[in-house]
């Protein structure tokens, strides 16, 4: 399966975000080696977030990464839908936008996973 132009653009943006994040992490590690305590804290925060939530931007070329992220999105969406939220929140435009965003992301990541190269 090949990607549509929209999906290819989204995948390229994911690659760019991953490059920027990797660059920032390398820069923080260089600063940490020079004794910068704030850099050490940034690295610790990054590792803690990655341990808790996984990669923020999965590799768009690896099917396993995308499927793992897709499972996480589906679990979060199911959790949101199963909660007995207040009616005044769930019927608001903002509340509906959250559900729609998750639903679109599930479809998007499923399509990317089908077209992944590895």
PDB file of C-alpha atoms in Angstrom:
ATOM      1  CA  UNK A   1       0.000   0.000   0.000  1.00  0.00           C
ATOM      2  CA  UNK A   2       1.285   3.457  -0.851  1.00  0.00           C
ATOM      3  CA  UNK A   3       0.626   6.573   1.123  1.00  0.00           C
ATOM      4  CA  UNK A   4      -1.652   9.322  -0.040  1.00  0.00           C
ATOM      5  CA  UNK A   5      -0.002  12.745  -0.351  1.00  0.00           C
ATOM      6  CA  UNK A   6      -1.588  13.821   2.947  1.00  0.00           C
ATOM      7  CA  UNK A   7      -0.294  10.757   4.787  1.00  0.00           C
ATOM      8  CA  UNK A   8       3.151  11.143   3.237  1.00  0.00           C
ATOM      9  CA  UNK A   9       3.239  14.774   4.397  1.00  0.00           C
ATOM     10  CA  UNK A  10       2.231  13.714   7.907  1.00  0.00           C
ATOM     11  CA  UNK A  11       4.891  10.973   7.946  1.00  0.00           C
ATOM     12  CA  UNK A  12       7.536  13.463   6.813  1.00  0.00           C
ATOM     13  CA  UNK A  13       6.517  15.847   9.600  1.00  0.00           C
ATOM     14  CA  UNK A  14       6.886  12.970  12.078  1.00  0.00           C
ATOM     15  CA  UNK A  15      10.378  12.251  10.736  1.00  0.00           C
ATOM     16  CA  UNK A  16      11.309  15.924  11.091  1.00  0.00           C
ATOM     17  CA  UNK A  17       9.990  16.059  14.673  1.00  0.00           C
ATOM     18  CA  UNK A  18      12.006  12.937  15.512  1.00  0.00           C
ATOM     19  CA  UNK A  19      15.150  14.524  14.032  1.00  0.00           C
ATOM     20  CA  UNK A  20      14.644  17.712  16.062  1.00  0.00           C
ATOM     21  CA  UNK A  21      13.957  15.741  19.257  1.00  0.00           C
ATOM     22  CA  UNK A  22      17.082  13.613  18.708  1.00  0.00           C
ATOM     23  CA  UNK A  23      19.149  16.746  18.070  1.00  0.00           C
ATOM     24  CA  UNK A  24      17.845  18.360  21.268  1.00  0.00           C
ATOM     25  CA  UNK A  25      18.576  15.220  23.285  1.00  0.00           C
ATOM     26  CA  UNK A  26      22.137  15.038  21.927  1.00  0.00           C
ATOM     27  CA  UNK A  27      22.642  18.716  22.786  1.00  0.00           C
ATOM     28  CA  UNK A  28      21.345  18.131  26.327  1.00  0.00           C
ATOM     29  CA  UNK A  29      23.722  15.184  26.743  1.00  0.00           C
ATOM     30  CA  UNK A  30      26.667  17.330  25.630  1.00  0.00           C
ATOM     31  CA  UNK A  31      25.674  19.981  28.167  1.00  0.00           C
ATOM     32  CA  UNK A  32      25.259  17.341  30.861  1.00  0.00           C
ATOM     33  CA  UNK A  33      28.809  16.089  30.250  1.00  0.00           C
ATOM     34  CA  UNK A  34      29.959  19.685  30.786  1.00  0.00           C
ATOM     35  CA  UNK A  35      28.226  19.743  34.171  1.00  0.00           C
ATOM     36  CA  UNK A  36      24.974  21.556  33.344  1.00  0.00           C
ATOM     37  CA  UNK A  37      22.428  20.463  35.970  1.00  0.00           C
ATOM     38  CA  UNK A  38      19.422  21.784  34.018  1.00  0.00           C
ATOM     39  CA  UNK A  39      20.422  19.604  31.063  1.00  0.00           C
ATOM     40  CA  UNK A  40      20.614  16.594  33.367  1.00  0.00           C
ATOM     41  CA  UNK A  41      17.100  17.341  34.607  1.00  0.00           C
ATOM     42  CA  UNK A  42      15.798  17.698  31.026  1.00  0.00           C
ATOM     43  CA  UNK A  43      17.271  14.298  30.142  1.00  0.00           C
ATOM     44  CA  UNK A  44      15.731  12.729  33.238  1.00  0.00           C
ATOM     45  CA  UNK A  45      12.332  14.256  32.393  1.00  0.00           C
ATOM     46  CA  UNK A  46      12.616  12.961  28.825  1.00  0.00           C
ATOM     47  CA  UNK A  47      13.477   9.434  29.947  1.00  0.00           C
ATOM     48  CA  UNK A  48      10.689   9.462  32.529  1.00  0.00           C
ATOM     49  CA  UNK A  49       8.121  10.575  29.936  1.00  0.00           C
ATOM     50  CA  UNK A  50       9.356   7.995  27.429  1.00  0.00           C
ATOM     51  CA  UNK A  51       9.138   5.254  30.063  1.00  0.00           C
ATOM     52  CA  UNK A  52       5.587   6.262  31.014  1.00  0.00           C
ATOM     53  CA  UNK A  53       4.114   7.099  27.627  1.00  0.00           C
ATOM     54  CA  UNK A  54       6.428   5.668  24.968  1.00  0.00           C
ATOM     55  CA  UNK A  55       7.709   7.713  22.064  1.00  0.00           C
ATOM     56  CA  UNK A  56       5.777  10.873  21.383  1.00  0.00           C
ATOM     57  CA  UNK A  57       6.521  10.499  17.685  1.00  0.00           C
ATOM     58  CA  UNK A  58       6.823   6.847  16.628  1.00  0.00           C
ATOM     59  CA  UNK A  59       8.997   5.984  13.645  1.00  0.00           C
ATOM     60  CA  UNK A  60       6.646   6.315  10.632  1.00  0.00           C
ATOM     61  CA  UNK A  61       8.654   3.698   8.714  1.00  0.00           C
ATOM     62  CA  UNK A  62       8.442   0.938  11.358  1.00  0.00           C
ATOM     63  CA  UNK A  63       5.202  -0.994  11.514  1.00  0.00           C
ATOM     64  CA  UNK A  64       5.862  -2.228  15.081  1.00  0.00           C
ATOM     65  CA  UNK A  65       6.317   1.336  16.375  1.00  0.00           C
ATOM     66  CA  UNK A  66       3.135   2.493  14.689  1.00  0.00           C
ATOM     67  CA  UNK A  67       1.107  -0.488  15.885  1.00  0.00           C
ATOM     68  CA  UNK A  68       2.324   0.053  19.451  1.00  0.00           C
ATOM     69  CA  UNK A  69       1.315   3.701  19.280  1.00  0.00           C
ATOM     70  CA  UNK A  70      -1.996   2.697  17.701  1.00  0.00           C
ATOM     71  CA  UNK A  71      -2.716   0.291  20.571  1.00  0.00           C
ATOM     72  CA  UNK A  72      -1.987   3.071  23.043  1.00  0.00           C
ATOM     73  CA  UNK A  73      -4.336   5.451  21.224  1.00  0.00           C
ATOM     74  CA  UNK A  74      -7.100   2.836  21.116  1.00  0.00           C
ATOM     75  CA  UNK A  75      -6.698   2.142  24.839  1.00  0.00           C
ATOM     76  CA  UNK A  76      -6.861   5.850  25.656  1.00  0.00           C
ATOM     77  CA  UNK A  77      -9.922   6.330  23.453  1.00  0.00           C
ATOM     78  CA  UNK A  78     -11.661   3.333  25.035  1.00  0.00           C
ATOM     79  CA  UNK A  79     -10.817   4.683  28.484  1.00  0.00           C
ATOM     80  CA  UNK A  80     -12.240   8.101  27.600  1.00  0.00           C
ATOM     81  CA  UNK A  81     -15.405   6.574  26.160  1.00  0.00           C
ATOM     82  CA  UNK A  82     -15.921   4.291  29.167  1.00  0.00           C
ATOM     83  CA  UNK A  83     -15.724   7.081  31.719  1.00  0.00           C
ATOM     84  CA  UNK A  84     -18.961   8.583  32.935  1.00  0.00           C
ATOM     85  CA  UNK A  85     -18.061  12.137  32.129  1.00  0.00           C
ATOM     86  CA  UNK A  86     -20.263  15.040  32.999  1.00  0.00           C
ATOM     87  CA  UNK A  87     -22.855  15.644  30.268  1.00  0.00           C
ATOM     88  CA  UNK A  88     -22.012  19.332  30.106  1.00  0.00           C
ATOM     89  CA  UNK A  89     -18.398  18.421  29.267  1.00  0.00           C
ATOM     90  CA  UNK A  90     -18.953  15.584  26.808  1.00  0.00           C
ATOM     91  CA  UNK A  91     -21.459  17.497  24.699  1.00  0.00           C
ATOM     92  CA  UNK A  92     -19.365  20.648  24.425  1.00  0.00           C
ATOM     93  CA  UNK A  93     -17.526  21.416  21.228  1.00  0.00           C
ATOM     94  CA  UNK A  94     -14.183  21.004  23.005  1.00  0.00           C
ATOM     95  CA  UNK A  95     -15.206  17.637  24.448  1.00  0.00           C
ATOM     96  CA  UNK A  96     -16.350  16.365  21.069  1.00  0.00           C
ATOM     97  CA  UNK A  97     -13.162  17.681  19.452  1.00  0.00           C
ATOM     98  CA  UNK A  98     -11.074  15.532  21.803  1.00  0.00           C
ATOM     99  CA  UNK A  99     -12.990  12.394  20.801  1.00  0.00           C
ATOM    100  CA  UNK A 100     -12.781  13.271  17.104  1.00  0.00           C
ATOM    101  CA  UNK A 101      -9.042  13.909  17.360  1.00  0.00           C
ATOM    102  CA  UNK A 102      -8.465  10.489  18.893  1.00  0.00           C
ATOM    103  CA  UNK A 103     -10.691   8.795  16.310  1.00  0.00           C
ATOM    104  CA  UNK A 104      -8.844  10.499  13.441  1.00  0.00           C
ATOM    105  CA  UNK A 105      -5.491   9.565  14.973  1.00  0.00           C
ATOM    106  CA  UNK A 106      -6.530   5.898  15.179  1.00  0.00           C
ATOM    107  CA  UNK A 107      -7.426   5.888  11.473  1.00  0.00           C
ATOM    108  CA  UNK A 108      -4.252   7.794  10.571  1.00  0.00           C
ATOM    109  CA  UNK A 109      -1.888   5.492  12.466  1.00  0.00           C
ATOM    110  CA  UNK A 110      -3.650   2.388  11.121  1.00  0.00           C
ATOM    111  CA  UNK A 111      -3.101   3.642   7.561  1.00  0.00           C
ATOM    112  CA  UNK A 112       0.541   4.513   8.284  1.00  0.00           C
ATOM    113  CA  UNK A 113       1.109   1.061   9.806  1.00  0.00           C
ATOM    114  CA  UNK A 114      -0.280  -0.645   6.699  1.00  0.00           C
ATOM    115  CA  UNK A 115       2.090   1.304   4.477  1.00  0.00           C
ATOM    116  CA  UNK A 116       5.173   1.101   6.726  1.00  0.00           C
ATOM    117  CA  UNK A 117       8.324  -0.111   5.006  1.00  0.00           C
ATOM    118  CA  UNK A 118       9.744  -2.199   7.872  1.00  0.00           C
TER     119      UNK A 118
END
